[in-house]
Amino acid sequence: MNSRRDFLQKVSLGIGVTALAGLPATAAAPSVPLVRAEKQLRVAIMGLGGYANIVADAMQKCTMATLVGVVSGTPSKIDTWKKKYNIPDKNTYNYETVSELKNNPDIDIVYVTTPNSLHHKHVLQIAATGKHVICEKPVADNAKQTREMIAACEKAGVKFYIGYRLHFEPHTRELIRMRESGELGKIMHVNNYMGFKSGDPTQWRLKKALAGGGAMMDVGVYALNGARYCTGEEPIWVTAQETKTDPIKFKEVDETITFQLGFPSGVIANCGTTYNFNNFERLYVIGEKGFVELSPAFGYGPIKGRTNAGPMNMPPHVPHQTLQMDGLADIILNNKPDPHITGQEGLKDMIVVDAVYESIRKGGQKIFINKA
Ligand code: NDP
């Protein structure tokens, strides 16, 4: 844990990477020119929308991961990306030709950034080509689909990661370190919120067939995933309540959900998510010896934090996706297993998401999960 944290801090500061990974200093620090490592993770992105653009731009600062290909249903985007990122024709695919990736030795991994409900189909397609896969959150519509995705990747012998960028983010790493080292003492309570006011009423995020669900699927997973890394435990029961103040806009998907997670130690995490108001982003974990509060906690940052000892003084902000993609490259290229970003991590979240929706359907009933 410490060496990982040190690595991230050194990456952020642009120092010491040579010593750690046999690499030159990274361009993550603005004043240090980018020198790419000899070994590169060669990445293609599938679904060239808003988030794909953020990942692609952040990857320009990576030292160990390079954007080399695209999969897109929009020819004009392929043209733009080819020029912008110097992508060769032979590394461009559409959704009909994607199976041909199997004949391309110049792509190692495909990052799936399509709408939520397409993740299942697209991950299965990529796994069948023999390429490793990164899939955006929420991993799928439900736990059943997630299990199928994990099984397909295992069968194909490829790695399967979820785009949990915060697992590479320094404040988040620090809170996990504080909890694991015992600095916070026994964890007593967690209070996590993540939501925002959604805009365009015609967007796919408000259509169940493409989004799988509403705020819970999109950003509630941050509060939930955060509750799991705040406690280091898996919930054993869930209760949840939904309110809908705009039943027209949110006809197909959930608008505002509060949910409670009960953990084996007795800790309860009180969590919430919304698509209908802003300023709803905070992580707060309280132990017997101290606390950590991150606010903002889950967005692109800069993340800000304080503990019982005062403000958290972390390294200067680096785009989370730069840290994530270099971190993943380090894991894959140097065979370093990280259980916290694999398909199994996504499955643990989806089991809870299923229980949240089940509890709502059953009028807030307590749903027991992860029984021994
Ligand atoms: P966008 O709508 O901006 O982009 C999605 C892209 O998917 C489209 O541009 C399109 O690309 C492709 N696509 C394929 N089929 C469809 C379809 N039927 N309808 C719409 N688009 C389609 O979405 P985002 O980029 O905002 O989100 C994509 C994924 O990334 C989601 O799962 C979301 O949860 C996740 N995300 C994660 C974030 C994070 O911080 N980790 C932040 C934002 C999003 P093309 O034209 O190239 O085929």
CSV table of C-alpha atoms and ligand atoms in Angstrom, one decimal:
chain,number,residue,atom,x,y,z
A,1,MET,CA,0.0,0.0,0.0
A,2,ASN,CA,2.7,2.4,0.9
A,3,SER,CA,4.8,1.8,-2.2
A,4,ARG,CA,1.7,2.3,-4.3
A,5,ARG,CA,1.0,5.6,-2.5
A,6,ASP,CA,4.6,6.6,-2.9
A,7,PHE,CA,4.5,5.8,-6.5
A,8,LEU,CA,1.4,8.0,-7.0
A,9,GLN,CA,2.9,10.8,-5.1
A,10,LYS,CA,6.1,10.6,-7.1
A,11,VAL,CA,4.2,10.5,-10.3
A,12,SER,CA,2.2,13.5,-9.2
A,13,LEU,CA,5.4,15.4,-8.3
A,14,GLY,CA,7.2,14.2,-11.4
A,15,ILE,CA,10.0,12.8,-9.4
A,16,GLY,CA,11.5,9.5,-8.5
A,17,VAL,CA,9.8,7.4,-11.2
A,18,THR,CA,13.2,6.3,-12.5
A,19,ALA,CA,14.0,4.7,-9.2
A,20,LEU,CA,10.7,3.1,-8.8
A,21,ALA,CA,9.8,1.7,-12.2
A,22,GLY,CA,13.0,2.1,-14.2
A,23,LEU,CA,11.5,5.1,-15.9
A,24,PRO,CA,12.4,8.6,-16.6
A,25,ALA,CA,10.5,11.4,-14.8
A,26,THR,CA,6.9,11.8,-15.8
A,27,ALA,CA,5.3,14.8,-17.5
A,28,ALA,CA,2.6,14.8,-14.8
A,29,ALA,CA,4.5,17.8,-13.4
A,30,PRO,CA,3.9,20.6,-15.9
A,31,SER,CA,7.6,21.7,-15.9
A,32,VAL,CA,9.0,18.3,-16.6
A,33,PRO,CA,9.0,17.3,-20.3
A,34,LEU,CA,7.2,14.1,-21.1
A,35,VAL,CA,9.5,11.1,-21.6
A,36,ARG,CA,7.7,7.9,-22.4
A,37,ALA,CA,8.8,4.6,-21.0
A,38,GLU,CA,10.1,2.0,-23.3
A,39,LYS,CA,7.3,-0.4,-22.5
A,40,GLN,CA,3.9,1.1,-23.3
A,41,LEU,CA,0.3,-0.1,-22.7
A,42,ARG,CA,-1.3,0.4,-26.1
A,43,VAL,CA,-4.9,1.5,-25.6
A,44,ALA,CA,-7.9,1.8,-27.9
A,45,ILE,CA,-11.1,3.6,-26.8
A,46,MET,CA,-14.6,2.4,-27.7
A,47,GLY,CA,-17.3,5.0,-27.9
A,48,LEU,CA,-16.0,8.5,-28.5
A,49,GLY,CA,-18.2,10.6,-26.4
A,50,GLY,CA,-17.7,13.1,-23.5
A,51,TYR,CA,-15.8,10.8,-21.2
A,52,ALA,CA,-13.6,9.3,-24.0
A,53,ASN,CA,-12.4,12.8,-24.8
A,54,ILE,CA,-11.4,13.4,-21.2
A,55,VAL,CA,-9.6,10.1,-21.0
A,56,ALA,CA,-7.8,10.7,-24.3
A,57,ASP,CA,-6.6,14.1,-23.3
A,58,ALA,CA,-5.5,12.9,-19.9
A,59,MET,CA,-3.6,10.1,-21.6
A,60,GLN,CA,-1.4,12.6,-23.4
A,61,LYS,CA,0.3,13.1,-20.1
A,62,CYS,CA,0.9,9.4,-19.4
A,63,THR,CA,4.3,7.9,-19.5
A,64,MET,CA,3.3,4.2,-19.7
A,65,ALA,CA,0.0,4.2,-21.6
A,66,THR,CA,-0.5,5.4,-25.1
A,67,LEU,CA,-3.7,6.0,-27.1
A,68,VAL,CA,-3.3,4.0,-30.3
A,69,GLY,CA,-6.8,3.1,-31.6
A,70,VAL,CA,-10.5,3.8,-31.6
A,71,VAL,CA,-13.8,2.0,-32.0
A,72,SER,CA,-16.7,4.4,-33.0
A,73,GLY,CA,-20.0,4.4,-34.8
A,74,THR,CA,-19.4,7.9,-36.1
A,75,PRO,CA,-17.0,8.2,-39.1
A,76,SER,CA,-16.4,11.9,-38.6
A,77,LYS,CA,-15.2,11.3,-35.0
A,78,ILE,CA,-12.8,8.7,-36.3
A,79,ASP,CA,-11.4,11.3,-38.7
A,80,THR,CA,-11.0,13.9,-36.0
A,81,TRP,CA,-9.4,11.5,-33.5
A,82,LYS,CA,-7.0,10.2,-36.2
A,83,LYS,CA,-5.7,13.7,-36.8
A,84,LYS,CA,-5.8,14.8,-33.2
A,85,TYR,CA,-4.1,11.8,-31.7
A,86,ASN,CA,-2.1,10.5,-34.6
A,87,ILE,CA,-4.0,7.2,-34.8
A,88,PRO,CA,-3.2,5.1,-37.8
A,89,ASP,CA,-6.0,3.9,-40.1
A,90,LYS,CA,-5.3,0.3,-39.4
A,91,ASN,CA,-6.2,0.9,-35.7
A,92,THR,CA,-9.7,2.3,-36.4
A,93,TYR,CA,-12.9,0.2,-36.1
A,94,ASN,CA,-16.6,0.6,-36.0
A,95,TYR,CA,-19.1,-1.6,-34.0
A,96,GLU,CA,-19.5,-4.0,-37.0
A,97,THR,CA,-15.7,-4.5,-37.6
A,98,VAL,CA,-14.7,-4.7,-33.9
A,99,SER,CA,-14.2,-8.5,-34.0
A,100,GLU,CA,-11.2,-7.8,-36.4
A,101,LEU,CA,-9.3,-6.4,-33.4
A,102,LYS,CA,-8.2,-10.0,-32.8
A,103,ASN,CA,-5.9,-9.7,-35.9
A,104,ASN,CA,-4.3,-6.5,-34.6
A,105,PRO,CA,-1.1,-7.1,-32.6
A,106,ASP,CA,-0.6,-3.4,-32.0
A,107,ILE,CA,-3.5,-2.9,-29.5
A,108,ASP,CA,-3.3,-4.4,-25.9
A,109,ILE,CA,-6.4,-3.2,-24.3
A,110,VAL,CA,-9.8,-1.6,-25.1
A,111,TYR,CA,-11.4,1.0,-22.9
A,112,VAL,CA,-15.2,0.8,-23.2
A,113,THR,CA,-16.8,4.2,-22.7
A,114,THR,CA,-20.2,3.6,-24.3
A,115,PRO,CA,-23.6,4.0,-22.5
A,116,ASN,CA,-24.0,1.8,-19.4
A,117,SER,CA,-26.4,-0.8,-20.9
A,118,LEU,CA,-24.0,-1.4,-23.8
A,119,HIS,CA,-21.1,-2.3,-21.5
A,120,HIS,CA,-22.2,-6.0,-21.2
A,121,LYS,CA,-22.4,-6.5,-25.0
A,122,HIS,CA,-19.2,-4.5,-25.7
A,123,VAL,CA,-17.1,-6.2,-23.0
A,124,LEU,CA,-18.1,-9.6,-24.3
A,125,GLN,CA,-17.2,-8.5,-27.8
A,126,ILE,CA,-13.8,-7.2,-26.8
A,127,ALA,CA,-13.0,-10.3,-24.6
A,128,ALA,CA,-13.7,-12.5,-27.7
A,129,THR,CA,-10.9,-10.6,-29.6
A,130,GLY,CA,-8.4,-11.6,-26.9
A,131,LYS,CA,-7.8,-8.0,-25.8
A,132,HIS,CA,-7.8,-6.9,-22.2
A,133,VAL,CA,-10.7,-4.7,-21.3
A,134,ILE,CA,-11.3,-1.6,-19.1
A,135,CYS,CA,-15.0,-0.9,-18.7
A,136,GLU,CA,-16.5,2.3,-17.3
A,137,LYS,CA,-18.8,2.4,-14.3
A,138,PRO,CA,-21.4,1.3,-13.8
A,139,VAL,CA,-20.0,-2.0,-15.0
A,140,ALA,CA,-23.4,-3.2,-16.2
A,141,ASP,CA,-27.1,-3.1,-15.6
A,142,ASN,CA,-26.9,-5.7,-12.8
A,143,ALA,CA,-24.8,-8.3,-11.0
A,144,LYS,CA,-26.0,-11.1,-13.4
A,145,GLN,CA,-24.5,-9.3,-16.4
A,146,THR,CA,-21.4,-8.5,-14.5
A,147,ARG,CA,-20.8,-12.2,-13.6
A,148,GLU,CA,-21.2,-13.0,-17.3
A,149,MET,CA,-18.6,-10.3,-18.2
A,150,ILE,CA,-16.2,-11.7,-15.6
A,151,ALA,CA,-16.7,-15.2,-16.9
A,152,ALA,CA,-16.2,-14.2,-20.5
A,153,CYS,CA,-12.9,-12.4,-19.7
A,154,GLU,CA,-11.7,-15.4,-17.6
A,155,LYS,CA,-12.5,-17.8,-20.4
A,156,ALA,CA,-10.7,-15.6,-23.0
A,157,GLY,CA,-7.7,-15.2,-20.6
A,158,VAL,CA,-7.9,-11.4,-20.6
A,159,LYS,CA,-7.8,-8.9,-17.8
A,160,PHE,CA,-11.0,-7.1,-16.9
A,161,TYR,CA,-10.8,-3.7,-15.1
A,162,ILE,CA,-13.4,-1.1,-14.1
A,163,GLY,CA,-12.6,2.6,-14.6
A,164,TYR,CA,-12.5,3.4,-10.9
A,165,ARG,CA,-10.2,6.4,-11.3
A,166,LEU,CA,-10.5,7.4,-7.6
A,167,HIS,CA,-8.6,4.2,-6.6
A,168,PHE,CA,-5.5,6.0,-8.1
A,169,GLU,CA,-6.4,9.5,-6.6
A,170,PRO,CA,-4.0,10.6,-3.8
A,171,HIS,CA,-6.6,11.8,-1.2
A,172,THR,CA,-8.6,8.6,-1.7
A,173,ARG,CA,-5.4,6.5,-1.4
A,174,GLU,CA,-4.5,8.4,1.8
A,175,LEU,CA,-7.8,7.8,3.4
A,176,ILE,CA,-7.6,4.1,2.6
A,177,ARG,CA,-4.0,4.1,4.1
A,178,MET,CA,-5.2,5.8,7.2
A,179,ARG,CA,-8.0,3.3,7.7
A,180,GLU,CA,-5.8,0.3,7.0
A,181,SER,CA,-3.0,1.5,9.3
A,182,GLY,CA,-5.3,2.0,12.2
A,183,GLU,CA,-4.8,5.8,12.3
A,184,LEU,CA,-8.6,6.3,12.3
A,185,GLY,CA,-9.2,3.6,14.9
A,186,LYS,CA,-12.2,1.4,14.6
A,187,ILE,CA,-14.5,2.8,11.9
A,188,MET,CA,-17.8,3.9,13.4
A,189,HIS,CA,-19.8,5.7,10.7
A,190,VAL,CA,-19.7,6.7,7.0
A,191,ASN,CA,-21.8,9.4,5.3
A,192,ASN,CA,-21.3,9.6,1.5
A,193,TYR,CA,-23.2,11.6,-1.1
A,194,MET,CA,-22.8,12.1,-4.8
A,195,GLY,CA,-25.2,13.7,-7.1
A,196,PHE,CA,-25.8,16.6,-9.5
A,197,LYS,CA,-28.6,18.4,-11.4
A,198,SER,CA,-28.9,16.6,-14.8
A,199,GLY,CA,-29.5,18.8,-17.8
A,200,ASP,CA,-30.7,17.7,-21.3
A,201,PRO,CA,-34.0,15.8,-20.8
A,202,THR,CA,-33.5,13.8,-24.0
A,203,GLN,CA,-30.1,12.4,-23.1
A,204,TRP,CA,-29.5,8.6,-22.9
A,205,ARG,CA,-28.8,8.8,-19.1
A,206,LEU,CA,-32.6,9.3,-18.6
A,207,LYS,CA,-33.5,6.3,-20.8
A,208,LYS,CA,-33.7,3.0,-18.9
A,209,ALA,CA,-32.8,1.0,-22.0
A,210,LEU,CA,-29.4,2.7,-22.3
A,211,ALA,CA,-28.7,3.8,-18.7
A,212,GLY,CA,-29.9,0.8,-16.8
A,213,GLY,CA,-31.1,3.2,-14.1
A,214,GLY,CA,-30.7,6.8,-13.0
A,215,ALA,CA,-28.6,8.6,-10.5
A,216,MET,CA,-27.9,5.4,-8.5
A,217,MET,CA,-26.3,3.8,-11.6
A,218,ASP,CA,-24.5,6.9,-12.7
A,219,VAL,CA,-23.0,8.5,-9.6
A,220,GLY,CA,-24.6,6.7,-6.6
A,221,VAL,CA,-22.0,4.0,-7.3
A,222,TYR,CA,-19.3,6.5,-6.1
A,223,ALA,CA,-21.0,6.9,-2.7
A,224,LEU,CA,-21.4,3.1,-2.5
A,225,ASN,CA,-17.9,2.2,-3.7
A,226,GLY,CA,-16.6,4.9,-1.3
A,227,ALA,CA,-18.5,3.3,1.6
A,228,ARG,CA,-16.8,0.0,0.8
A,229,TYR,CA,-13.3,1.6,0.8
A,230,CYS,CA,-14.1,3.7,3.9
A,231,THR,CA,-14.8,0.5,5.9
A,232,GLY,CA,-12.8,-2.2,4.1
A,233,GLU,CA,-15.9,-4.4,4.5
A,234,GLU,CA,-18.7,-5.7,2.4
A,235,PRO,CA,-22.2,-4.8,3.3
A,236,ILE,CA,-24.5,-7.5,4.7
A,237,TRP,CA,-27.8,-5.6,4.4
A,238,VAL,CA,-29.2,-2.7,2.5
A,239,THR,CA,-32.2,-0.4,2.9
A,240,ALA,CA,-33.2,2.3,0.4
A,241,GLN,CA,-35.8,5.0,-0.3
A,242,GLU,CA,-36.5,6.8,-3.5
A,243,THR,CA,-38.1,10.3,-4.0
A,244,LYS,CA,-39.1,11.6,-7.3
A,245,THR,CA,-39.9,15.3,-7.4
A,246,ASP,CA,-39.9,15.5,-11.2
A,247,PRO,CA,-41.8,12.4,-12.4
A,248,ILE,CA,-41.9,13.7,-16.0
A,249,LYS,CA,-38.2,14.2,-16.6
A,250,PHE,CA,-37.3,11.1,-14.5
A,251,LYS,CA,-40.1,8.9,-15.8
A,252,GLU,CA,-37.9,6.0,-16.7
A,253,VAL,CA,-35.1,6.3,-14.2
A,254,ASP,CA,-34.5,7.1,-10.5
A,255,GLU,CA,-34.0,10.7,-9.5
A,256,THR,CA,-33.0,10.8,-5.8
A,257,ILE,CA,-32.2,7.8,-3.7
A,258,THR,CA,-31.0,7.6,-0.1
A,259,PHE,CA,-29.6,4.2,1.0
A,260,GLN,CA,-28.1,2.7,4.1
A,261,LEU,CA,-25.5,-0.1,4.1
A,262,GLY,CA,-25.0,-2.3,7.1
A,263,PHE,CA,-21.5,-3.8,7.6
A,264,PRO,CA,-20.5,-6.9,9.6
A,265,SER,CA,-18.7,-4.8,12.2
A,266,GLY,CA,-22.0,-2.9,12.9
A,267,VAL,CA,-21.0,0.2,11.0
A,268,ILE,CA,-23.8,1.8,9.0
A,269,ALA,CA,-23.1,3.9,5.9
A,270,ASN,CA,-25.7,6.5,5.2
A,271,CYS,CA,-25.5,7.4,1.5
A,272,GLY,CA,-27.4,9.4,-1.1
A,273,THR,CA,-27.5,10.2,-4.8
A,274,THR,CA,-29.5,12.5,-7.0
A,275,TYR,CA,-30.0,13.8,-10.6
A,276,ASN,CA,-32.0,16.8,-9.4
A,277,PHE,CA,-29.8,19.1,-7.4
A,278,ASN,CA,-26.2,20.3,-7.1
A,279,ASN,CA,-23.8,20.6,-4.1
A,280,PHE,CA,-24.3,17.0,-3.1
A,281,GLU,CA,-20.8,15.6,-3.1
A,282,ARG,CA,-19.1,14.5,0.1
A,283,LEU,CA,-17.4,11.6,1.8
A,284,TYR,CA,-17.2,11.5,5.6
A,285,VAL,CA,-15.7,8.6,7.5
A,286,ILE,CA,-15.5,8.7,11.2
A,287,GLY,CA,-13.4,6.4,13.4
A,288,GLU,CA,-12.8,6.1,17.1
A,289,LYS,CA,-9.5,8.0,16.7
A,290,GLY,CA,-10.1,10.3,13.9
A,291,PHE,CA,-12.1,11.2,10.7
A,292,VAL,CA,-11.5,12.0,7.0
A,293,GLU,CA,-13.8,14.4,5.1
A,294,LEU,CA,-13.4,14.8,1.4
A,295,SER,CA,-15.4,17.5,-0.3
A,296,PRO,CA,-15.5,17.5,-3.3
A,297,ALA,CA,-14.9,13.8,-3.0
A,298,PHE,CA,-15.8,11.9,-6.2
A,299,GLY,CA,-15.7,14.3,-9.2
A,300,TYR,CA,-12.7,15.1,-11.4
A,301,GLY,CA,-11.2,17.3,-8.7
A,302,PRO,CA,-9.1,18.8,-7.4
A,303,ILE,CA,-10.4,16.7,-4.5
A,304,LYS,CA,-10.1,18.6,-1.2
A,305,GLY,CA,-9.9,16.9,2.2
A,306,ARG,CA,-9.4,17.4,5.9
A,307,THR,CA,-8.8,15.1,8.8
A,308,ASN,CA,-9.0,15.4,12.6
A,309,ALA,CA,-5.3,16.6,12.2
A,310,GLY,CA,-6.2,19.4,9.8
A,311,PRO,CA,-6.2,20.0,6.0
A,312,MET,CA,-4.8,17.1,3.9
A,313,ASN,CA,-1.8,18.4,2.1
A,314,MET,CA,-1.5,16.2,-0.9
A,315,PRO,CA,0.6,16.5,-4.1
A,316,PRO,CA,-0.6,19.0,-6.8
A,317,HIS,CA,-3.6,17.9,-8.8
A,318,VAL,CA,-3.0,15.6,-11.7
A,319,PRO,CA,-5.9,14.5,-13.9
A,320,HIS,CA,-7.3,11.3,-12.3
A,321,GLN,CA,-7.4,9.6,-15.7
A,322,THR,CA,-3.6,10.2,-16.2
A,323,LEU,CA,-2.9,8.5,-12.8
A,324,GLN,CA,-5.4,5.8,-13.6
A,325,MET,CA,-4.0,4.9,-17.0
A,326,ASP,CA,-0.4,5.1,-15.9
A,327,GLY,CA,-1.3,3.1,-12.8
A,328,LEU,CA,-3.1,0.4,-14.9
A,329,ALA,CA,-0.2,0.3,-17.3
A,330,ASP,CA,2.1,-0.3,-14.4
A,331,ILE,CA,-0.1,-3.1,-13.0
A,332,ILE,CA,-0.5,-4.8,-16.4
A,333,LEU,CA,3.0,-4.4,-17.8
A,334,ASN,CA,4.7,-5.2,-14.6
A,335,ASN,CA,2.3,-8.0,-13.5
A,336,LYS,CA,1.2,-6.2,-10.3
A,337,PRO,CA,-2.3,-7.5,-9.3
A,338,ASP,CA,-4.6,-4.9,-7.9
A,339,PRO,CA,-7.9,-6.4,-6.6
A,340,HIS,CA,-9.5,-3.0,-6.2
A,341,ILE,CA,-10.2,-2.2,-9.8
A,342,THR,CA,-11.0,-5.6,-11.3
A,343,GLY,CA,-14.4,-6.9,-12.5
A,344,GLN,CA,-14.8,-8.4,-9.1
A,345,GLU,CA,-14.8,-4.9,-7.6
A,346,GLY,CA,-17.5,-3.9,-10.0
A,347,LEU,CA,-19.5,-7.0,-9.1
A,348,LYS,CA,-19.4,-6.2,-5.4
A,349,ASP,CA,-20.9,-2.8,-6.2
A,350,MET,CA,-23.5,-4.2,-8.6
A,351,ILE,CA,-24.7,-6.8,-6.0
A,352,VAL,CA,-25.4,-3.8,-3.7
A,353,VAL,CA,-27.0,-1.7,-6.5
A,354,ASP,CA,-29.3,-4.7,-7.2
A,355,ALA,CA,-30.2,-4.7,-3.5
A,356,VAL,CA,-30.8,-0.9,-3.4
A,357,TYR,CA,-33.4,-1.3,-6.2
A,358,GLU,CA,-34.9,-4.4,-4.6
A,359,SER,CA,-35.4,-2.5,-1.3
A,360,ILE,CA,-37.1,0.4,-3.1
A,361,ARG,CA,-39.4,-2.0,-5.0
A,362,LYS,CA,-40.3,-3.6,-1.6
A,363,GLY,CA,-41.0,-0.2,0.1
A,364,GLY,CA,-37.7,0.2,1.9
A,365,GLN,CA,-37.5,-3.4,3.2
A,366,LYS,CA,-34.2,-4.5,4.6
A,367,ILE,CA,-32.4,-6.7,1.9
A,368,PHE,CA,-29.8,-9.1,3.2
A,369,ILE,CA,-26.8,-9.8,1.0
A,370,ASN,CA,-23.4,-11.4,1.1
A,371,LYS,CA,-24.6,-14.0,3.6
A,372,ALA,CA,-21.9,-16.5,4.6
B,1,NDP,P1,-21.5,10.1,-24.1
B,1,NDP,O1,-23.0,10.0,-24.5
B,1,NDP,O2,-20.9,11.4,-24.1
B,1,NDP,O3,-20.7,9.1,-25.0
B,1,NDP,C1,-21.1,7.8,-25.3
B,1,NDP,C2,-20.5,7.4,-26.6
B,1,NDP,O4,-20.9,6.0,-26.8
B,1,NDP,C3,-21.2,8.1,-27.8
B,1,NDP,O5,-20.6,9.3,-28.1
B,1,NDP,C4,-21.0,7.1,-28.9
B,1,NDP,O6,-19.7,7.2,-29.5
B,1,NDP,C5,-21.1,5.7,-28.2
B,1,NDP,N1,-22.4,5.1,-28.4
B,1,NDP,C6,-22.5,3.8,-28.9
B,1,NDP,N2,-23.8,3.5,-29.0
B,1,NDP,C7,-24.5,4.5,-28.5
B,1,NDP,C8,-25.9,4.8,-28.3
B,1,NDP,N3,-26.8,3.9,-28.7
B,1,NDP,N4,-26.3,5.9,-27.8
B,1,NDP,C9,-25.4,6.9,-27.4
B,1,NDP,N5,-24.0,6.7,-27.6
B,1,NDP,C10,-23.6,5.5,-28.1
B,1,NDP,O7,-21.4,9.5,-22.7
B,1,NDP,P2,-20.3,9.6,-21.6
B,1,NDP,O8,-19.0,9.7,-22.3
B,1,NDP,O9,-20.6,10.7,-20.7
B,1,NDP,O10,-20.4,8.3,-20.8
B,1,NDP,C11,-20.0,7.0,-21.3
B,1,NDP,C12,-19.7,6.1,-20.1
B,1,NDP,O11,-18.6,6.6,-19.3
B,1,NDP,C13,-20.9,5.8,-19.2
B,1,NDP,O12,-20.9,4.5,-18.8
B,1,NDP,C14,-20.6,6.7,-18.0
B,1,NDP,O13,-21.1,6.2,-16.8
B,1,NDP,C15,-19.1,6.7,-18.0
B,1,NDP,N6,-18.5,7.9,-17.4
B,1,NDP,C16,-17.6,7.8,-16.4
B,1,NDP,C17,-17.0,8.9,-15.8
B,1,NDP,C18,-16.0,8.7,-14.8
B,1,NDP,O14,-15.6,9.7,-14.1
B,1,NDP,N7,-15.4,7.5,-14.5
B,1,NDP,C19,-17.4,10.2,-16.2
B,1,NDP,C20,-18.4,10.3,-17.3
B,1,NDP,C21,-18.9,9.1,-17.8
B,1,NDP,P3,-19.4,6.9,-31.0
B,1,NDP,O15,-20.2,8.0,-31.8
B,1,NDP,O16,-18.0,7.1,-31.1
B,1,NDP,O17,-19.9,5.5,-31.3
